[in-house]
Each structure stands twice: as C-alpha cells, then as structure tokens.
Coordinates of C-alpha atoms in Angstrom, one line a residue:
X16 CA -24.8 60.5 27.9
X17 CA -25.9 57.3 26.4
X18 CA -29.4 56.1 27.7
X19 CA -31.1 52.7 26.8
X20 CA -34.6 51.7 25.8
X21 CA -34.8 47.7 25.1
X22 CA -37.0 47.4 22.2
X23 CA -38.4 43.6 22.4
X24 CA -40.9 42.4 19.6
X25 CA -42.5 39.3 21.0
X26 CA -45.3 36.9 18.6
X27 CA -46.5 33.8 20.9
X28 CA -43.6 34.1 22.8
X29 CA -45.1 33.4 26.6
X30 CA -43.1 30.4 27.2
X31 CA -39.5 32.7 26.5
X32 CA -40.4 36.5 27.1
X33 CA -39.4 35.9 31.2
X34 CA -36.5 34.5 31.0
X35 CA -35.0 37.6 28.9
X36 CA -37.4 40.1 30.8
X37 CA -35.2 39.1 33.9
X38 CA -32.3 39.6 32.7
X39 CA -33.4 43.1 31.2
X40 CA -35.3 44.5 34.0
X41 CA -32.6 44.6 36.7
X42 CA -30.1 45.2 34.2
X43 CA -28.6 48.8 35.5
X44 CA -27.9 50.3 32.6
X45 CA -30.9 49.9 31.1
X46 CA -33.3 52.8 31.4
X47 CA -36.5 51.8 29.8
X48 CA -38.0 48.5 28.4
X49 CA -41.1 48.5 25.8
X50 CA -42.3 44.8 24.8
X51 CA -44.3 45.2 21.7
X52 CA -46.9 41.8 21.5
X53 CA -47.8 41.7 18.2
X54 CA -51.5 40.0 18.3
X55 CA -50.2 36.7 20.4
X56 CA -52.9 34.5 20.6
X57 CA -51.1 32.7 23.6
X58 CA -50.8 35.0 26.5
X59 CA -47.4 36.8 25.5
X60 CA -48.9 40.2 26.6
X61 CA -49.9 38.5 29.9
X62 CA -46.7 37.2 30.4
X63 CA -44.8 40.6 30.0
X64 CA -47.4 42.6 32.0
X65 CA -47.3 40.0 34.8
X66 CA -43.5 42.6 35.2
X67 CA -44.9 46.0 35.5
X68 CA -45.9 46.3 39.3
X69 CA -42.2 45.6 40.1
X70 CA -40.7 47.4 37.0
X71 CA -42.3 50.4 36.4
X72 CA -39.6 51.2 33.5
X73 CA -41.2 48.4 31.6
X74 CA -44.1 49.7 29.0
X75 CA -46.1 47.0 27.1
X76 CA -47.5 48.1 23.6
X77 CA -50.5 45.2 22.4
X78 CA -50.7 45.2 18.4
X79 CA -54.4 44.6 17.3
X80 CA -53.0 42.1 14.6
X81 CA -49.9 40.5 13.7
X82 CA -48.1 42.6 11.5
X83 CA -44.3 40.7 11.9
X84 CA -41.3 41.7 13.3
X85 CA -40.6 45.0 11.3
X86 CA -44.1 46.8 12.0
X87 CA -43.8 45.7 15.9
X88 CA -40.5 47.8 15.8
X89 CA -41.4 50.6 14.4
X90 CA -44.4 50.8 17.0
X91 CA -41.8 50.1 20.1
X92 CA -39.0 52.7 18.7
X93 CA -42.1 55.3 18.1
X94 CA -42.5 54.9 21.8
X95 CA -39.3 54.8 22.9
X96 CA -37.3 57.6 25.4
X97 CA -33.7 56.6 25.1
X98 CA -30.5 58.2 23.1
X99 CA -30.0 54.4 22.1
X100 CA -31.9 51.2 21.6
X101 CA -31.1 47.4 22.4
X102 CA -33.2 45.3 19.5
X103 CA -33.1 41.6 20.9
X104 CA -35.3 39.1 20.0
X105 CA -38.2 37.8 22.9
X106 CA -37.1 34.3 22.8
X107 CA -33.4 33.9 23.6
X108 CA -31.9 31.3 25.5
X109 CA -29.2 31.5 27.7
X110 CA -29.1 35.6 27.6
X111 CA -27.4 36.9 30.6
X112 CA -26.6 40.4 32.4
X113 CA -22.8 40.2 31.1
X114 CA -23.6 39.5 27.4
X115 CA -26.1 42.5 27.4
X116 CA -23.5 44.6 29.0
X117 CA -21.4 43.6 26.6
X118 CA -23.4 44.7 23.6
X119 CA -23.6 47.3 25.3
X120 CA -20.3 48.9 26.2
X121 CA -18.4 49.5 23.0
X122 CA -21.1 52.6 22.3
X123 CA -21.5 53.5 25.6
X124 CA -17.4 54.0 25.7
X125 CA -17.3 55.3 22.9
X126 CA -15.4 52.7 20.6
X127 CA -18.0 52.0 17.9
X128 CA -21.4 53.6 17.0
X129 CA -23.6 50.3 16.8
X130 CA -23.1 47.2 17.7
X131 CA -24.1 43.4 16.8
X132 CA -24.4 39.7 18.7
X133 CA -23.0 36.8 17.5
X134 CA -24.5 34.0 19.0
X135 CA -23.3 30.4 19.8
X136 CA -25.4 29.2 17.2
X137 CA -25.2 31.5 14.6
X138 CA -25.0 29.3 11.4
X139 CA -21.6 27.9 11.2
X140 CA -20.6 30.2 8.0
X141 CA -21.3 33.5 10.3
X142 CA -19.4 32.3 12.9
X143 CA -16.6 31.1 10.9
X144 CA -16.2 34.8 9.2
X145 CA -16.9 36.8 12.6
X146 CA -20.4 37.9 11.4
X147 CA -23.8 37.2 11.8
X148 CA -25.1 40.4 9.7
X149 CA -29.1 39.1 9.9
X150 CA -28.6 39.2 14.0
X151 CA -31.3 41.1 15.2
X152 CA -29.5 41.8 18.9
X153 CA -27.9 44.8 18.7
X154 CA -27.7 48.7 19.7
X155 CA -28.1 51.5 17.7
X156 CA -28.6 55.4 18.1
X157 CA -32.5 55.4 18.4
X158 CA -32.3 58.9 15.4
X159 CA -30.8 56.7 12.7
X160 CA -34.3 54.8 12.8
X161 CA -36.5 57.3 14.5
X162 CA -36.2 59.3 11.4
X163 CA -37.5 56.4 9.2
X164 CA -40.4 55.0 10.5
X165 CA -42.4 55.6 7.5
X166 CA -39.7 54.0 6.1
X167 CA -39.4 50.7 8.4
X168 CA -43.5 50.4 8.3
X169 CA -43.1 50.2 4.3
X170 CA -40.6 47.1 4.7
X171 CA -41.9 43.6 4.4
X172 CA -41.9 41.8 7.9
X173 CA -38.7 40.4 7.9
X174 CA -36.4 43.0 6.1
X175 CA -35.6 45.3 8.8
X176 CA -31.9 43.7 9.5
X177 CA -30.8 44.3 6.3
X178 CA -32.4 48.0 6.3
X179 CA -30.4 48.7 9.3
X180 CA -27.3 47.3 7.6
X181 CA -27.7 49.9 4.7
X182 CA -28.0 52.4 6.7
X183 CA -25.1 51.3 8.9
X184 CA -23.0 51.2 5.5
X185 CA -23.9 54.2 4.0
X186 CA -23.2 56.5 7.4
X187 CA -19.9 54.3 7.7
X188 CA -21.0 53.3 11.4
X189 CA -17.8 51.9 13.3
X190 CA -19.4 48.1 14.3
X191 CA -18.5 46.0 17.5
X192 CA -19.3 42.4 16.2
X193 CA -19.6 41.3 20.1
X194 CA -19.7 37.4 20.7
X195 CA -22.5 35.7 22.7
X196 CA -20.6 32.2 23.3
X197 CA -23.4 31.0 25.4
X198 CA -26.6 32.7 24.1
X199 CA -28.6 30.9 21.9
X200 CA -31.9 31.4 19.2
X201 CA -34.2 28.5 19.3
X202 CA -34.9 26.9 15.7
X203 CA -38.5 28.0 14.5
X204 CA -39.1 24.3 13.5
X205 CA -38.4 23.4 17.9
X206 CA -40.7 26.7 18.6
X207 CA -43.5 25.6 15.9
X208 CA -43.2 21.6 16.8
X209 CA -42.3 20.6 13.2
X210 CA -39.6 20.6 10.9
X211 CA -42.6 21.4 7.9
X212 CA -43.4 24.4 9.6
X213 CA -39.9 25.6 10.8
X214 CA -38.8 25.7 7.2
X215 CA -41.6 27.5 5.8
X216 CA -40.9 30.3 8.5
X217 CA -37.2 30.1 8.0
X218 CA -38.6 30.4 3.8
X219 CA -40.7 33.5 4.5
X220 CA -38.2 35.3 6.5
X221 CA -35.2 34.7 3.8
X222 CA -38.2 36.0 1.2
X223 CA -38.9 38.9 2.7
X224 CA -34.8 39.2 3.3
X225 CA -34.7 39.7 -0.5
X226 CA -37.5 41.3 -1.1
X227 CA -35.4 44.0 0.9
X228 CA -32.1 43.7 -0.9
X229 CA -31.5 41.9 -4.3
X230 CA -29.8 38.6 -3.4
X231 CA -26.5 39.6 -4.7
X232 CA -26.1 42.4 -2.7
X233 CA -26.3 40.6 0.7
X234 CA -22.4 39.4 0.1
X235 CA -22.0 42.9 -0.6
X236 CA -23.5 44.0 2.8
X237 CA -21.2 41.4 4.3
X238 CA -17.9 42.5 2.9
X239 CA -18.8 46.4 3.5
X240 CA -19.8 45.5 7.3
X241 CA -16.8 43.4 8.2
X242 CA -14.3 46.7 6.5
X243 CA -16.1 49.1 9.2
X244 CA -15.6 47.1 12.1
X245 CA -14.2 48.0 15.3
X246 CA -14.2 44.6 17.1
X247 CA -14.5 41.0 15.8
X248 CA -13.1 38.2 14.6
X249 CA -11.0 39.0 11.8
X250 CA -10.7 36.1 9.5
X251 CA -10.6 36.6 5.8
X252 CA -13.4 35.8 3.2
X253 CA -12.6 33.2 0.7
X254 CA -11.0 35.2 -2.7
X255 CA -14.5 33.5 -5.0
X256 CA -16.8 35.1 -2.7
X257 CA -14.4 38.3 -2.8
X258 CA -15.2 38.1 -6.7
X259 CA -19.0 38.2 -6.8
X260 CA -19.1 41.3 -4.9
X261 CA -21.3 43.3 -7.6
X262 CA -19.2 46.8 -8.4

C-alpha cells in the first residue's frame, strides 16, 4: 500500500506556505505533512503552525539556522512515516488538489516508480523537450533517500535534484514526467523585490547544481531520464546536443 508524507521545505515563505498547505491538508490521499522552516526570520513557522489544531497530520520541524533546501530535507524525510514522499516547494502558485493527485497516481497505480512536475513555466527549453529534470515536485519511495541522509546532509544546498536524478538513473526508476499546465514557481528576483538579488540566487543555486555534477554531465542526466520514462512528452533532442553526451 502506498502511503504519503508531504515533505515541504519552506525559507521566508509566510506570504505562500497557505495557499499550498490548503491544498495539501485536505488532500485524501495524503497521510502526513511535515513543513521544515528552515530559520525564517519572517513568521513562516507561524504561518504553518497557525494549521495544526485542525490538521493534526501536519508536523512542523523549526531549523535553528538556515542551512538551504537540501539540509531542510534531510531533517523532514528523517521524520517522515510514509512508504512515499511528495517533495514540493512552499511557494507555488496555482497548485491544486488535481495536479497533486496527478503526481501522484502513476506510483500509486503502479505505472512508474517516481514521478516529476512540469510546470507552466518551466523554462521554455524544459518544456519544449518534456522535462524539467531540476523540478523539485515530485514523489519518490521515502528508502531510496532514507538510506542516504548522511549522504544528502553532505550535498551543498542546492544539489539535491540532481542527487535524486542519479540515483533515479542508476536504479533505472520508470519516471512519470506529469504536466502542471497551471501551476507555477514564482521568480526569486519577484520573491526578493529585485532583479540584482534574483540573479544572484538563481547564480548560487546553478553553483551548487555543479558543484553536485560536473556541468557536462547534466545533458547526460537529461538524455538517461527522458530513455526511462513512462509518461511524457516525447519529442526528440536535437542530434548536437545528442553528441556532447560524454561516453
């Protein structure tokens, strides 16, 4: 029987948690919900626990210090009960109960082992080729990262997509790419109120990205993760990408 915990990671995120804690907390086939604030100096934590009384499912873990999005992971799945876990990010817009039942099904039913978003505005390139491989919604059997957290607490703070995306490729995980045509991820220069400050986020997280994998490999990952799918938008990859692909 497949069982959910919704992991969601949340930094200064009290102006988006509710609107994607409502849409978790009634949400019937999710068993448990663990918000992980990791040292929000804004009333995140607040926000989240503001849910308990009514959702006693929902568990909220308070991180002394801000130690990004991979540490405040690691702490949630450490915590968490279920045979599976939903990752989603704390601050998307437009998330509703279909679209997490969507992500959902393909492993509950059986068809694939994990699956991945694509949202609406995914970068263009990601949505042309039917993958977004840097999402961070998706579900995967909690063992296959249970069984690493010394591993994930040793990443930098941004690298646990790409982790998850080995693992996915060395277990040969059948993937649901499943489309979120009305769900979006703010931009971090819209969350930070500047463009000078959204790009040095965007600059650390695509750091800390390859600091994880060697640049050339990330094509790699890309090609290796659209063979194993299950579901998705099947378009080809142009023939000079299909030639840097290291051997």
């Amino acid at each position: 029987m497949t069982t959910i915990t919704c992991i969601l990671p949340a930094y200064n995120e009290a102006p988006r948690i509710g609107a994607v804690l409502e849409r978790v907390l009634d949400h019937r086939q999710i068993a448990e919900v663990i918000v992980i604030d990791d040292g929000s100096s804004d009333g995140t934590a607040e926000t989240a626990e503001g849910y308990r009384d009514a959702h006693p499912h929902l568990r909220v873990l308070r991180q002394t210090q801000n130690g990004g999005k991979t540490a405040a992971v690691a702490a949630g799945i450490a915590e968490a009960a279920g045979s599976h876990l939903l990752l989603l990010d704390s601050d998307l817009l437009g998330l509703t109960h279909a679209d997490l039942g969507a992500l959902i099904a393909p492993v509950a039913s059986g068809e694939a082992d994990v699956t991945i978003s694509l949202r609406r505005n995914a970068p263009r390139i990601w949505r042309m080729i039917g993958l977004d491989y840097i999402s961070g919604e998706r579900v995967i059997p909690r063992e296959m990262l249970g069984a690493r957290l010394d591993a994930l607490n040793a990443l930098p703070r941004f690298g646990l997509e790409v982790f998850m995306n080995r693992l996915w490729i060395a277990e040969r995980a059948r993937i649901a790419v499943v489309s979120w045509p009305g769900v979006d991820s703010p931009m971090k220069s819209a969350k930070l109120g500047n463009w000078r400050a959204g790009v040095a986020a965007d600059a650390r997280m695509i750091r800390d990205i390859f600091r994880t994998i060697a640049p050339h490999r990330a094509l790699g990952q890309i090609v290796a993760m659209r063979s194993l799918r299950v579901r998705g938008e099947a378009q080809a990859l142009p023939r000079k990408w299909l030639e840097r692909i290291p051997r």
